[in-house]
mmCIF file of C-alpha atoms (C1' of nucleotides) in Angstrom:
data_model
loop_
_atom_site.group_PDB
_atom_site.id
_atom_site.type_symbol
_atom_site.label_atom_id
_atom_site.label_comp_id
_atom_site.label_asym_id
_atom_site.label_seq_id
_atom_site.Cartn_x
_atom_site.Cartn_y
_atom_site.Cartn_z
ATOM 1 C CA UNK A 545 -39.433 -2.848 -5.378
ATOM 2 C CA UNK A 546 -37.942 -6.049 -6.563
ATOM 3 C CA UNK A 547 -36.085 -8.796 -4.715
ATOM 4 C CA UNK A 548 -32.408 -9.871 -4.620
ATOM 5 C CA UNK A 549 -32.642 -12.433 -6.924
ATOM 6 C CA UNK A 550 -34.316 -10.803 -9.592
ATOM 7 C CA UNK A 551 -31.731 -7.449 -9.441
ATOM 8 C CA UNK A 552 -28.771 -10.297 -9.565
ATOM 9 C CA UNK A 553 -30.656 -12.130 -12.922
ATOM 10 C CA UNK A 554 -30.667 -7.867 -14.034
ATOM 11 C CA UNK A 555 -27.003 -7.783 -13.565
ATOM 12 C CA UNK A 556 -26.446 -10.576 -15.805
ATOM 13 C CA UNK A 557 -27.987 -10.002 -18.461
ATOM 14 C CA UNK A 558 -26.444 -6.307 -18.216
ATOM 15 C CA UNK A 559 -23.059 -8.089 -18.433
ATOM 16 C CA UNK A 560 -23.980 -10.113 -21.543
ATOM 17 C CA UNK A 561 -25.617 -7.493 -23.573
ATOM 18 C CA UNK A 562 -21.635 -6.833 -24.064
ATOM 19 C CA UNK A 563 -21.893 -9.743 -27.089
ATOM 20 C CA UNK A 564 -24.651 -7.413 -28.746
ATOM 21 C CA UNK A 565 -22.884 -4.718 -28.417
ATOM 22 C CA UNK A 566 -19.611 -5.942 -30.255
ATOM 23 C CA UNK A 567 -21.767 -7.910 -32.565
ATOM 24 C CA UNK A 568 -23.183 -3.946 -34.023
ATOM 25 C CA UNK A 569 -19.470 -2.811 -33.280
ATOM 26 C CA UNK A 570 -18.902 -5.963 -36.099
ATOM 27 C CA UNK A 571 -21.314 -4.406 -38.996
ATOM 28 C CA UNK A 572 -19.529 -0.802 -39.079
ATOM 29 C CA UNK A 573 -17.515 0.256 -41.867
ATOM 30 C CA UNK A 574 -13.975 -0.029 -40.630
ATOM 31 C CA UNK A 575 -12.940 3.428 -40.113
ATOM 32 C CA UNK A 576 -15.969 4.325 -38.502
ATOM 33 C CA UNK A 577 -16.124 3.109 -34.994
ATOM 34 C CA UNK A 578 -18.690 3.187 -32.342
ATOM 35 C CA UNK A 579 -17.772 5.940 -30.655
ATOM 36 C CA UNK A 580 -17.862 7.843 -33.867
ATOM 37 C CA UNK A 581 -20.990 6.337 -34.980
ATOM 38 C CA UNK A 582 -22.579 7.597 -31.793
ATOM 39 C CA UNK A 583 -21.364 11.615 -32.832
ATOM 40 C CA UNK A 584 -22.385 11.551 -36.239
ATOM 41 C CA UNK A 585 -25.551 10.033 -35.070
ATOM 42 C CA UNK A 586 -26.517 12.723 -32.125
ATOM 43 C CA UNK A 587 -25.164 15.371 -34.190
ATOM 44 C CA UNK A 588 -27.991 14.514 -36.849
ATOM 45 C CA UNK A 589 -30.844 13.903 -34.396
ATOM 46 C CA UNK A 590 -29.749 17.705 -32.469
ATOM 47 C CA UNK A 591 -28.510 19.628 -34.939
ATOM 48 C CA UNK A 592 -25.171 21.502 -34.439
ATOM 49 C CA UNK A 593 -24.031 21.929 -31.249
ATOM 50 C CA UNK A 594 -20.896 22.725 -28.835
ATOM 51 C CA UNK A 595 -18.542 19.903 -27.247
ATOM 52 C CA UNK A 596 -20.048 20.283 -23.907
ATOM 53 C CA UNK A 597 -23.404 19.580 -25.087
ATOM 54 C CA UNK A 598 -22.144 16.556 -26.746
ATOM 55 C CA UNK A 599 -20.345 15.756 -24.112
ATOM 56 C CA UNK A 600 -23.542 15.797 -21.755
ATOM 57 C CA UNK A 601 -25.144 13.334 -24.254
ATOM 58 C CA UNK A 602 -22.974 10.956 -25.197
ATOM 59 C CA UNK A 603 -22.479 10.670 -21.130
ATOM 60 C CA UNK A 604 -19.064 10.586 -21.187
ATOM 61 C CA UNK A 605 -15.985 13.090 -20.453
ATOM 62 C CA UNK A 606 -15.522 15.811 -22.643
ATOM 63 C CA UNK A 607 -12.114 14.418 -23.408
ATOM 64 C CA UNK A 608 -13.058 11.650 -24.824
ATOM 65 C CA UNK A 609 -15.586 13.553 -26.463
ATOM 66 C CA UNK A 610 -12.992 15.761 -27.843
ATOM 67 C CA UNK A 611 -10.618 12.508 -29.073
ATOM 68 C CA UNK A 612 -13.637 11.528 -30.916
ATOM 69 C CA UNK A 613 -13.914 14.356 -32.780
ATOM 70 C CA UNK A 614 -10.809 14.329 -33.663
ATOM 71 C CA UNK A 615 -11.477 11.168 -35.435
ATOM 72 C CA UNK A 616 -14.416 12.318 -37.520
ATOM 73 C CA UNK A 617 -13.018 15.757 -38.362
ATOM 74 C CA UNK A 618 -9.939 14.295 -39.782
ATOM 75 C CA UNK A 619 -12.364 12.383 -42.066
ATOM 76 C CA UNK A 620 -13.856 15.630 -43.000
ATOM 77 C CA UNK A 621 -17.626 14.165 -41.893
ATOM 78 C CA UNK A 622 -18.139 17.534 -39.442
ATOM 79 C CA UNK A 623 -16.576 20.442 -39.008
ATOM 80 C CA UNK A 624 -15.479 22.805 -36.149
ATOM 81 C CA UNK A 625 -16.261 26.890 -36.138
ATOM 82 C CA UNK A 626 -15.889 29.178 -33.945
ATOM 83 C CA UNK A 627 -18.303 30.489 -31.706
ATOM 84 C CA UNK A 628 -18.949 34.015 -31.972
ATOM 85 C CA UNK A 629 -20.888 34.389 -29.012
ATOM 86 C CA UNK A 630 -18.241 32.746 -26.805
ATOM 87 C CA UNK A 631 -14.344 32.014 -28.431
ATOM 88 C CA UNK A 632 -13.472 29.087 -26.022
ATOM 89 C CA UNK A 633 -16.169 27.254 -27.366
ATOM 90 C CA UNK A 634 -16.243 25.398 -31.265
ATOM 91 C CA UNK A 635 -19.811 24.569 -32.921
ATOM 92 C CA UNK A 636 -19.830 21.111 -34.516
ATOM 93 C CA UNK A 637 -21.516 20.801 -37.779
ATOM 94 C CA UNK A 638 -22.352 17.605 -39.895
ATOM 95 C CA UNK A 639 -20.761 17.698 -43.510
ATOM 96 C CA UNK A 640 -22.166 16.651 -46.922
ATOM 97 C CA UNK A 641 -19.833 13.787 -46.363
ATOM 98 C CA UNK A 642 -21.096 13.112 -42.570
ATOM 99 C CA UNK A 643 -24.761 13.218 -43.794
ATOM 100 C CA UNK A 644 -23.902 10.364 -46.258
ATOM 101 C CA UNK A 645 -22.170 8.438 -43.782
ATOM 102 C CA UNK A 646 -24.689 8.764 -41.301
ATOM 103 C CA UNK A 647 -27.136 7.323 -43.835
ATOM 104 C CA UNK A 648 -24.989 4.567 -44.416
ATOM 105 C CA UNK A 649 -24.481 3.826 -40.764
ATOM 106 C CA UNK A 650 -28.669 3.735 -40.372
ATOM 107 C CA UNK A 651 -28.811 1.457 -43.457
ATOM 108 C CA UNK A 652 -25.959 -0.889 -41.950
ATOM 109 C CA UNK A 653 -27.730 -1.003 -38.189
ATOM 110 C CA UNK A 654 -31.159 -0.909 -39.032
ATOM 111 C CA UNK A 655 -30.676 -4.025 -41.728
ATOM 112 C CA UNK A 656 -28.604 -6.451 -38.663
ATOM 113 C CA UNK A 657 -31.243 -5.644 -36.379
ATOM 114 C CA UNK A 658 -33.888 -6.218 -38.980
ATOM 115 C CA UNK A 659 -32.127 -9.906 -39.732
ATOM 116 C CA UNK A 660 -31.885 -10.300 -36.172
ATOM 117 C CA UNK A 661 -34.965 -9.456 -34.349
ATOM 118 C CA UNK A 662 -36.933 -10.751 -37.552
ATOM 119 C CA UNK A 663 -39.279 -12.454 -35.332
ATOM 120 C CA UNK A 664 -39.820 -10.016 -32.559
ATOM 121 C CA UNK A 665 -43.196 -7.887 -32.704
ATOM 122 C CA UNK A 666 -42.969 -4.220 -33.170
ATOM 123 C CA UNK A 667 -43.974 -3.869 -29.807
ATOM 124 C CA UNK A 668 -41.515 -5.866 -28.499
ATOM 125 C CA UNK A 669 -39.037 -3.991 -29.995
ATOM 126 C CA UNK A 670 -40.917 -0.478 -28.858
ATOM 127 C CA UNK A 671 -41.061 -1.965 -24.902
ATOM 128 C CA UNK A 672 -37.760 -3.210 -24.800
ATOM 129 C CA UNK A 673 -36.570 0.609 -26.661
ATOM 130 C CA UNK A 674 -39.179 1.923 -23.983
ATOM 131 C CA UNK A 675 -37.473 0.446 -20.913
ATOM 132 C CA UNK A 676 -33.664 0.915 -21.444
ATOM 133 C CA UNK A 677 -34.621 4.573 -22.012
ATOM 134 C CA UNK A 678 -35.978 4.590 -18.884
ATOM 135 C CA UNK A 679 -33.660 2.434 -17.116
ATOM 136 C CA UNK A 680 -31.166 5.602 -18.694
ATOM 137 C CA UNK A 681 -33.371 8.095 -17.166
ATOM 138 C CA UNK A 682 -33.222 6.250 -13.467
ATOM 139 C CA UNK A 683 -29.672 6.328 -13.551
ATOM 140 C CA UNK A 684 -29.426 9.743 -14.593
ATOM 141 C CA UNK A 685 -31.767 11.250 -12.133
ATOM 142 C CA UNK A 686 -30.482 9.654 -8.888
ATOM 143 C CA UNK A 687 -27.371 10.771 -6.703
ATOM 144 C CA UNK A 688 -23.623 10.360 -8.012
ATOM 145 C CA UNK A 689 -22.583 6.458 -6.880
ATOM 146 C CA UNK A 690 -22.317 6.078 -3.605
ATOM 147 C CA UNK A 691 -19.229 4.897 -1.318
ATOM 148 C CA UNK A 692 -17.570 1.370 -2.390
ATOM 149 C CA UNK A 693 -18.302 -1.166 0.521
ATOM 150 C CA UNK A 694 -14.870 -3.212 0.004
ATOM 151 C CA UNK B 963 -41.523 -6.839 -37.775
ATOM 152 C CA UNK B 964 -40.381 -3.401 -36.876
ATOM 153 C CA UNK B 965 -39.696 -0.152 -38.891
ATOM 154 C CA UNK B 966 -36.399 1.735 -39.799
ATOM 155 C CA UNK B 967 -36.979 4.757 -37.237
ATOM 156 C CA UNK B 968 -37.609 2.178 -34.114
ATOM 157 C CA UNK B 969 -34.467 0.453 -35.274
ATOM 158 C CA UNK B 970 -32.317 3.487 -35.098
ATOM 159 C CA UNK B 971 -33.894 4.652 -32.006
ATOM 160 C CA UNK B 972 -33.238 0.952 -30.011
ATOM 161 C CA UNK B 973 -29.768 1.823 -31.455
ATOM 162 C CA UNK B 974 -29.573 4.447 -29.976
ATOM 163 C CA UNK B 975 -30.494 3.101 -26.754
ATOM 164 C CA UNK B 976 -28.047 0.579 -27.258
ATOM 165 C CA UNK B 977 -25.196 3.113 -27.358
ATOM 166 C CA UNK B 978 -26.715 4.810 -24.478
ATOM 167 C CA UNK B 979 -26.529 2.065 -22.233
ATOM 168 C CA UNK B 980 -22.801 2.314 -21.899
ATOM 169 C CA UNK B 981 -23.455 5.141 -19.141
ATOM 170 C CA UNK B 982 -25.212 2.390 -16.961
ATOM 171 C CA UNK B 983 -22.377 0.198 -17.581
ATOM 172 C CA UNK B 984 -20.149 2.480 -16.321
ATOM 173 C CA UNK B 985 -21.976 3.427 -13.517
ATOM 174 C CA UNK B 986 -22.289 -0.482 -12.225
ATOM 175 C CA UNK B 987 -18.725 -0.446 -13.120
ATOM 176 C CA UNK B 988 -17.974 2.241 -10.162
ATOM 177 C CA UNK B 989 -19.648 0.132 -7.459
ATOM 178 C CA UNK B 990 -17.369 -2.852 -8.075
ATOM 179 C CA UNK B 991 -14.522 -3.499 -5.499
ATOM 180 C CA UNK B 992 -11.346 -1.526 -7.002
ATOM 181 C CA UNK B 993 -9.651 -5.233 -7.677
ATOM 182 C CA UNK B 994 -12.393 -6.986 -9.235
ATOM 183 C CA UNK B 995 -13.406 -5.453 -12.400
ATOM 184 C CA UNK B 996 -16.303 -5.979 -14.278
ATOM 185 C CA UNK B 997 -14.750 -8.829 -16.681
ATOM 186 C CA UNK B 998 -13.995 -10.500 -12.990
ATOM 187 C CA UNK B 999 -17.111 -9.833 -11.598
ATOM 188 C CA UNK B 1000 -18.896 -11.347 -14.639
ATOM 189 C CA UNK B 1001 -16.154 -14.708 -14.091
ATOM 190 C CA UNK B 1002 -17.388 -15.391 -10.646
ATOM 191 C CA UNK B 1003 -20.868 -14.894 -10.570
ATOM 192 C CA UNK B 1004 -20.847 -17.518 -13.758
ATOM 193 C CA UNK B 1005 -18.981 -19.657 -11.706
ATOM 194 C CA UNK B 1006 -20.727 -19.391 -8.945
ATOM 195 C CA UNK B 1007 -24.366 -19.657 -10.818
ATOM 196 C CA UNK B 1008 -23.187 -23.205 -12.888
ATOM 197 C CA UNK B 1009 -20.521 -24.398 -10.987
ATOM 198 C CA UNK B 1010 -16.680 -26.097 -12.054
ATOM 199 C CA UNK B 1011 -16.282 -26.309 -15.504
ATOM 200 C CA UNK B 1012 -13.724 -25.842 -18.281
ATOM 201 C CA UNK B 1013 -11.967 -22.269 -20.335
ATOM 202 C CA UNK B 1014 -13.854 -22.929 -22.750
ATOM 203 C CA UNK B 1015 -17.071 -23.553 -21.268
ATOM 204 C CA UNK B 1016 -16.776 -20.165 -19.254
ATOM 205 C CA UNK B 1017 -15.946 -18.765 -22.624
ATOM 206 C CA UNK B 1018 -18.472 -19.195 -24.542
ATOM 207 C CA UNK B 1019 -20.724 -18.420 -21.752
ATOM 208 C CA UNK B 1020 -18.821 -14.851 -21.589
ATOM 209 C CA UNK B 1021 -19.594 -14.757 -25.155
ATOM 210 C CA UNK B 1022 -16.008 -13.339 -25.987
ATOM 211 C CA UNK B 1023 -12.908 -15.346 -27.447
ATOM 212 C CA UNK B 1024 -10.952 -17.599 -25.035
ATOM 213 C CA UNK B 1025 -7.741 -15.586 -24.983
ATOM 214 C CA UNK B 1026 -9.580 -12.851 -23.003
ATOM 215 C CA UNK B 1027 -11.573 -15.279 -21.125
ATOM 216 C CA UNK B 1028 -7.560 -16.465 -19.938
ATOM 217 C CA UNK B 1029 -6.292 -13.263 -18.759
ATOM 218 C CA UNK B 1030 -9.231 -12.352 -16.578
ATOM 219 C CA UNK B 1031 -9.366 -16.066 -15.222
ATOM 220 C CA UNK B 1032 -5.336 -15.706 -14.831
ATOM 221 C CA UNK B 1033 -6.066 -12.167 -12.843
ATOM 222 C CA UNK B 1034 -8.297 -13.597 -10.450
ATOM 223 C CA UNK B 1035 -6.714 -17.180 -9.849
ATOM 224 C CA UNK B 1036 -3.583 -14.286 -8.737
ATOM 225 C CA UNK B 1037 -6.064 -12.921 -5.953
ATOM 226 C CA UNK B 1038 -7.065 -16.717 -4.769
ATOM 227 C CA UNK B 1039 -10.583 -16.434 -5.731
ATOM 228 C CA UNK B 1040 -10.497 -19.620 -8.235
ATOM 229 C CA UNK B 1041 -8.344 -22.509 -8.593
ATOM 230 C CA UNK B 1042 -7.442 -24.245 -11.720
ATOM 231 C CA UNK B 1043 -6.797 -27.739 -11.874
ATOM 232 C CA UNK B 1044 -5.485 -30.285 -14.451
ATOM 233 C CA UNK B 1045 -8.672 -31.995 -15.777
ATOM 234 C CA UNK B 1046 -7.665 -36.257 -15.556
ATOM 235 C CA UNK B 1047 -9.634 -37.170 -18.356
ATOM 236 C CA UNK B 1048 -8.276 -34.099 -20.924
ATOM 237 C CA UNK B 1049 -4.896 -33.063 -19.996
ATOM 238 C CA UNK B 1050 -5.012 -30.247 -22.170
ATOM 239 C CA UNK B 1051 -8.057 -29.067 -20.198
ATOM 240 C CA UNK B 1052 -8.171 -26.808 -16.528
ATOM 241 C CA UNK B 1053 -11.049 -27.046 -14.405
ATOM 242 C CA UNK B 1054 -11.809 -24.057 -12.821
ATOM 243 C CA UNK B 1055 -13.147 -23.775 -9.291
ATOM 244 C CA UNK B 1056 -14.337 -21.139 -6.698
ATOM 245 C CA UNK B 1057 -12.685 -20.279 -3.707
ATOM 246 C CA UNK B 1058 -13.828 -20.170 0.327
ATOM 247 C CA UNK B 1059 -12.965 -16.985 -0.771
ATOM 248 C CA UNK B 1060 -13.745 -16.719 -4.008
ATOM 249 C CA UNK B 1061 -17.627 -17.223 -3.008
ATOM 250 C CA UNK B 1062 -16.826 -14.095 -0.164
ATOM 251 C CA UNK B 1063 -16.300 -12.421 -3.146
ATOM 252 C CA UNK B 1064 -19.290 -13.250 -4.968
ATOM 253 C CA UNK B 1065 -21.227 -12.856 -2.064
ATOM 254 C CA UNK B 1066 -19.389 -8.740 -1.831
ATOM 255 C CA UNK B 1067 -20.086 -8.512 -5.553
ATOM 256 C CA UNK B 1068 -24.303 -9.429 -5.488
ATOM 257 C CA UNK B 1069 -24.580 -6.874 -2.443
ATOM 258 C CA UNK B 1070 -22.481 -4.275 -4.225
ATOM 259 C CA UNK B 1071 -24.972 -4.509 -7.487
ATOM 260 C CA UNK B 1072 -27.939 -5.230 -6.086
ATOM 261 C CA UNK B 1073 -27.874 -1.939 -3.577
ATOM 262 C CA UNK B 1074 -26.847 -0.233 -6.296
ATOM 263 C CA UNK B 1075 -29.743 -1.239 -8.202
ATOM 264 C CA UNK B 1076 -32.514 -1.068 -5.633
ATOM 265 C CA UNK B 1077 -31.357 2.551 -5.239
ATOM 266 C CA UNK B 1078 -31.742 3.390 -8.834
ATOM 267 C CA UNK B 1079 -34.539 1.496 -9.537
ATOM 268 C CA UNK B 1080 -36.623 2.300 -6.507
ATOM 269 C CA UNK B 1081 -39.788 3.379 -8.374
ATOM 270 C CA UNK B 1082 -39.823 0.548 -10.903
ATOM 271 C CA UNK B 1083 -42.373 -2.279 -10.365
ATOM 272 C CA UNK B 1084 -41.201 -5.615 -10.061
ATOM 273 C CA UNK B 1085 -43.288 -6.416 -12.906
ATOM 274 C CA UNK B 1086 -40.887 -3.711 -15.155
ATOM 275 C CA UNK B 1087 -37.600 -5.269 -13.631
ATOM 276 C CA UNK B 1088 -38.694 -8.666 -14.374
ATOM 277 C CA UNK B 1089 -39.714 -7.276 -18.242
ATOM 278 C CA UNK B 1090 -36.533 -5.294 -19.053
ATOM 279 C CA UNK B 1091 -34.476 -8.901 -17.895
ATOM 280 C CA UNK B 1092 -36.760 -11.115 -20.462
ATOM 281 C CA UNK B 1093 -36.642 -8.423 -22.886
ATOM 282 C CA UNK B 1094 -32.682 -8.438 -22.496
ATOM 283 C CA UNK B 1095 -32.334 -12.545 -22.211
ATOM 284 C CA UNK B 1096 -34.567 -12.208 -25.394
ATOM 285 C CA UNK B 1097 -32.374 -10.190 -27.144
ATOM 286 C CA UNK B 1098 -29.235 -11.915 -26.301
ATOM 287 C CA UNK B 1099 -30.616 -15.227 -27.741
ATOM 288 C CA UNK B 1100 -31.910 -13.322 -30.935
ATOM 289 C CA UNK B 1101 -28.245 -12.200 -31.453
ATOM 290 C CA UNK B 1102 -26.962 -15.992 -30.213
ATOM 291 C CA UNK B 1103 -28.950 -17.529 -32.721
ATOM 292 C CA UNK B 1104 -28.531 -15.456 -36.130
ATOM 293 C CA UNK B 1105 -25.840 -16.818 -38.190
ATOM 294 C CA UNK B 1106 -22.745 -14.706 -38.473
ATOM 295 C CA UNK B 1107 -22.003 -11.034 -38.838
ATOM 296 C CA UNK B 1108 -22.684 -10.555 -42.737
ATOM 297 C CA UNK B 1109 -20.494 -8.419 -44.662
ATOM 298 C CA UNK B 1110 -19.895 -4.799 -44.445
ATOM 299 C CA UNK B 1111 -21.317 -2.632 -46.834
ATOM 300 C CA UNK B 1112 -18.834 0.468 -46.946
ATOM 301 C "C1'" DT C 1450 -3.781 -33.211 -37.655
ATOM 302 C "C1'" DA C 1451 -6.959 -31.026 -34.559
ATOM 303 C "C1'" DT C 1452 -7.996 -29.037 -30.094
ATOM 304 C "C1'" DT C 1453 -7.129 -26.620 -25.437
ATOM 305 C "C1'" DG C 1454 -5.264 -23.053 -23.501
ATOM 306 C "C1'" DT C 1455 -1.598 -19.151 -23.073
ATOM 307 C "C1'" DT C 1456 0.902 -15.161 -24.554
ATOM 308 C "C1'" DA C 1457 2.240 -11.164 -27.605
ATOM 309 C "C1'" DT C 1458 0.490 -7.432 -29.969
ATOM 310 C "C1'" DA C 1459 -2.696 -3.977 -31.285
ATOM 311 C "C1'" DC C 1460 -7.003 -1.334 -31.135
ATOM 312 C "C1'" DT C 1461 -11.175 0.993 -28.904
ATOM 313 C "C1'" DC C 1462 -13.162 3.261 -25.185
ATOM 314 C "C1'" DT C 1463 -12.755 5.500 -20.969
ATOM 315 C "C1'" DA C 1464 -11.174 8.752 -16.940
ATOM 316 C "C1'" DT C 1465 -7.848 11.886 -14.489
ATOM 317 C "C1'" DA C 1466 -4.798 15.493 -14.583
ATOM 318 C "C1'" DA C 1467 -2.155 19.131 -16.637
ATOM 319 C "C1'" DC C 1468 -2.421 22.648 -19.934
ATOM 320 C "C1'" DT C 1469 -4.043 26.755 -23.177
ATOM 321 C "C1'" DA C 1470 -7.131 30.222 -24.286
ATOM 322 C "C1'" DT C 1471 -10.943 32.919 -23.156
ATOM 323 C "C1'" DA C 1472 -14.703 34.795 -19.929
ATOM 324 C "C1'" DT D 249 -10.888 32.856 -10.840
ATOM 325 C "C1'" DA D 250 -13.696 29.940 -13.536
ATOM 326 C "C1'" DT D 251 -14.938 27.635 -17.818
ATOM 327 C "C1'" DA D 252 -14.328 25.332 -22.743
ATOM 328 C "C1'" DG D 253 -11.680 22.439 -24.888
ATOM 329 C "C1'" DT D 254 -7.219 19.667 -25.897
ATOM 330 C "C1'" DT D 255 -3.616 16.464 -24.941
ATOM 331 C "C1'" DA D 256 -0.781 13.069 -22.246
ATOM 332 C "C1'" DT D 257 -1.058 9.131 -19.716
ATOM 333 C "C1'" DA D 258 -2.960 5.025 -17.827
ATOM 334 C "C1'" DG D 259 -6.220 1.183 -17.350
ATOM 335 C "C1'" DA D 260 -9.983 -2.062 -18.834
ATOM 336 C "C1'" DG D 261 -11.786 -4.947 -22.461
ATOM 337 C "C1'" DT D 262 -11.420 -7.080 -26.739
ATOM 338 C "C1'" DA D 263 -9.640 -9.805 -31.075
ATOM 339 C "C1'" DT D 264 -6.050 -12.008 -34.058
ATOM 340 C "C1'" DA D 265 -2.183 -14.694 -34.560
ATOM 341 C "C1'" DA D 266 1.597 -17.465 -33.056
ATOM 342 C "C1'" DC D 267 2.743 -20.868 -29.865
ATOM 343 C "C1'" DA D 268 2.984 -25.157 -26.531
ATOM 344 C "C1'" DA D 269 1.071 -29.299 -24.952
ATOM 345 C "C1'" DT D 270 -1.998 -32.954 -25.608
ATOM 346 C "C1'" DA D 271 -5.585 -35.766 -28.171
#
DNA sequence: TATTGTTATACTCTATAACTATA
DNA sequence: TATAGTTATAGAGTATAACAATA
């Protein structure tokens, strides 16, 4: 159990890691945002799946979920069929297209961070991967938030 | 120097991490938002100083570093005065209540996070912070987001 | 002329609530 | 009735560009 002072210094650095973020947001291609970048990605790490399962891991509302979608089907990168078994529900399915651009998503990422974090150690890189997972996990696992104490 | 599949998995974790955003985000006081929250405690960690100091420590462009000073001088929290020796300049100052505030905010986030992160070590809490301050200067230091490659 | 800060505008991401179609 | 998904609406955060005041 830590102290005070070290769960504040957390909180910081949670609120900077905002400049990272938009610095990633900066090496997209243009009509691919983040949010689309993460779909195409989880799509191609799971295989096809329905909305609510997406939903459940991009850990976010199934209505943005769904406006996302939107987004990429309208670019043709996945597609959305039926389900046989159920008719409420739509499978999502990467496209030739998607594929490509998911390749050229990994190739844009994966060469910034390689620029960037040219002097960490690959096991810096694995412990810091390592520890935001699990800092994930502990916020999945506990009890929705809890009361505001204005 | 790391490989392409750690890459896209930290990138992954990157995009994750917007859940535990979110989740801070629900703790905070319904009138202080995050980009406030972030204001004060910066002000309240290195004291008076100018817009554009606090923006650059924000790490985000100094038009949005006015509106959220501009929303929280309207609740009182900060002050801004004219700056004698650069008239162009405001000096921004805390509050009696602006450090109440502060002092609301740390307990809000730090409960928070002692409840989440009641089975991590101090020794893991104190990593994933250096790992994170690490990464932020990593980004800090790079020169400029390259060109796109569509 | 250059710099400090503000404001107008636009875009992304998000949640809540109302709605349709199906189970 | 309950669930899967969509859409309308609203709010937070951000950047760019145009602007005012001062250096």
């Amino acid at each position: 159990m830590a102290e005070q002072a070290q769960y504040e210094e957390l909180v910081r650095q949670f609120s900077a890691f905002g400049a990272v973020k938009r610095e990633m947001g900066r090496v997209l291609p243009t009509d691919c945002p983040a949010g689309s970048a993460a779909v195409l990605t989880l799509l191609n790490r799971h295989g096809d799946m329905r909305m609510s399962k997406l939903a459940e891991l991009l850990a976010v509302d199934m209505s943005v979920t769904s406006r996302h979608v939107a987004h990429i089907v309208e670019r043709g990168w996945i597609e959305r069929s039926a389900d046989p078994a159920d008719k409420r529900s739509r499978i999502l399915r990467l496209t030739p297209e998607g594929l490509a651009q998911v390749d050229r998503l990994s190739r844009c990422t994966t060469q910034m961070l390689a620029e960037r974090l040219s002097d960490w150690t690959d096991d810096e890189v694995a412990q810091l991967t390592r520890l935001m997972a699990r800092l994930r996990s502990s916020f999945d696992e506990s009890p929705r938030t809890p009361a505001i104490t204005q």
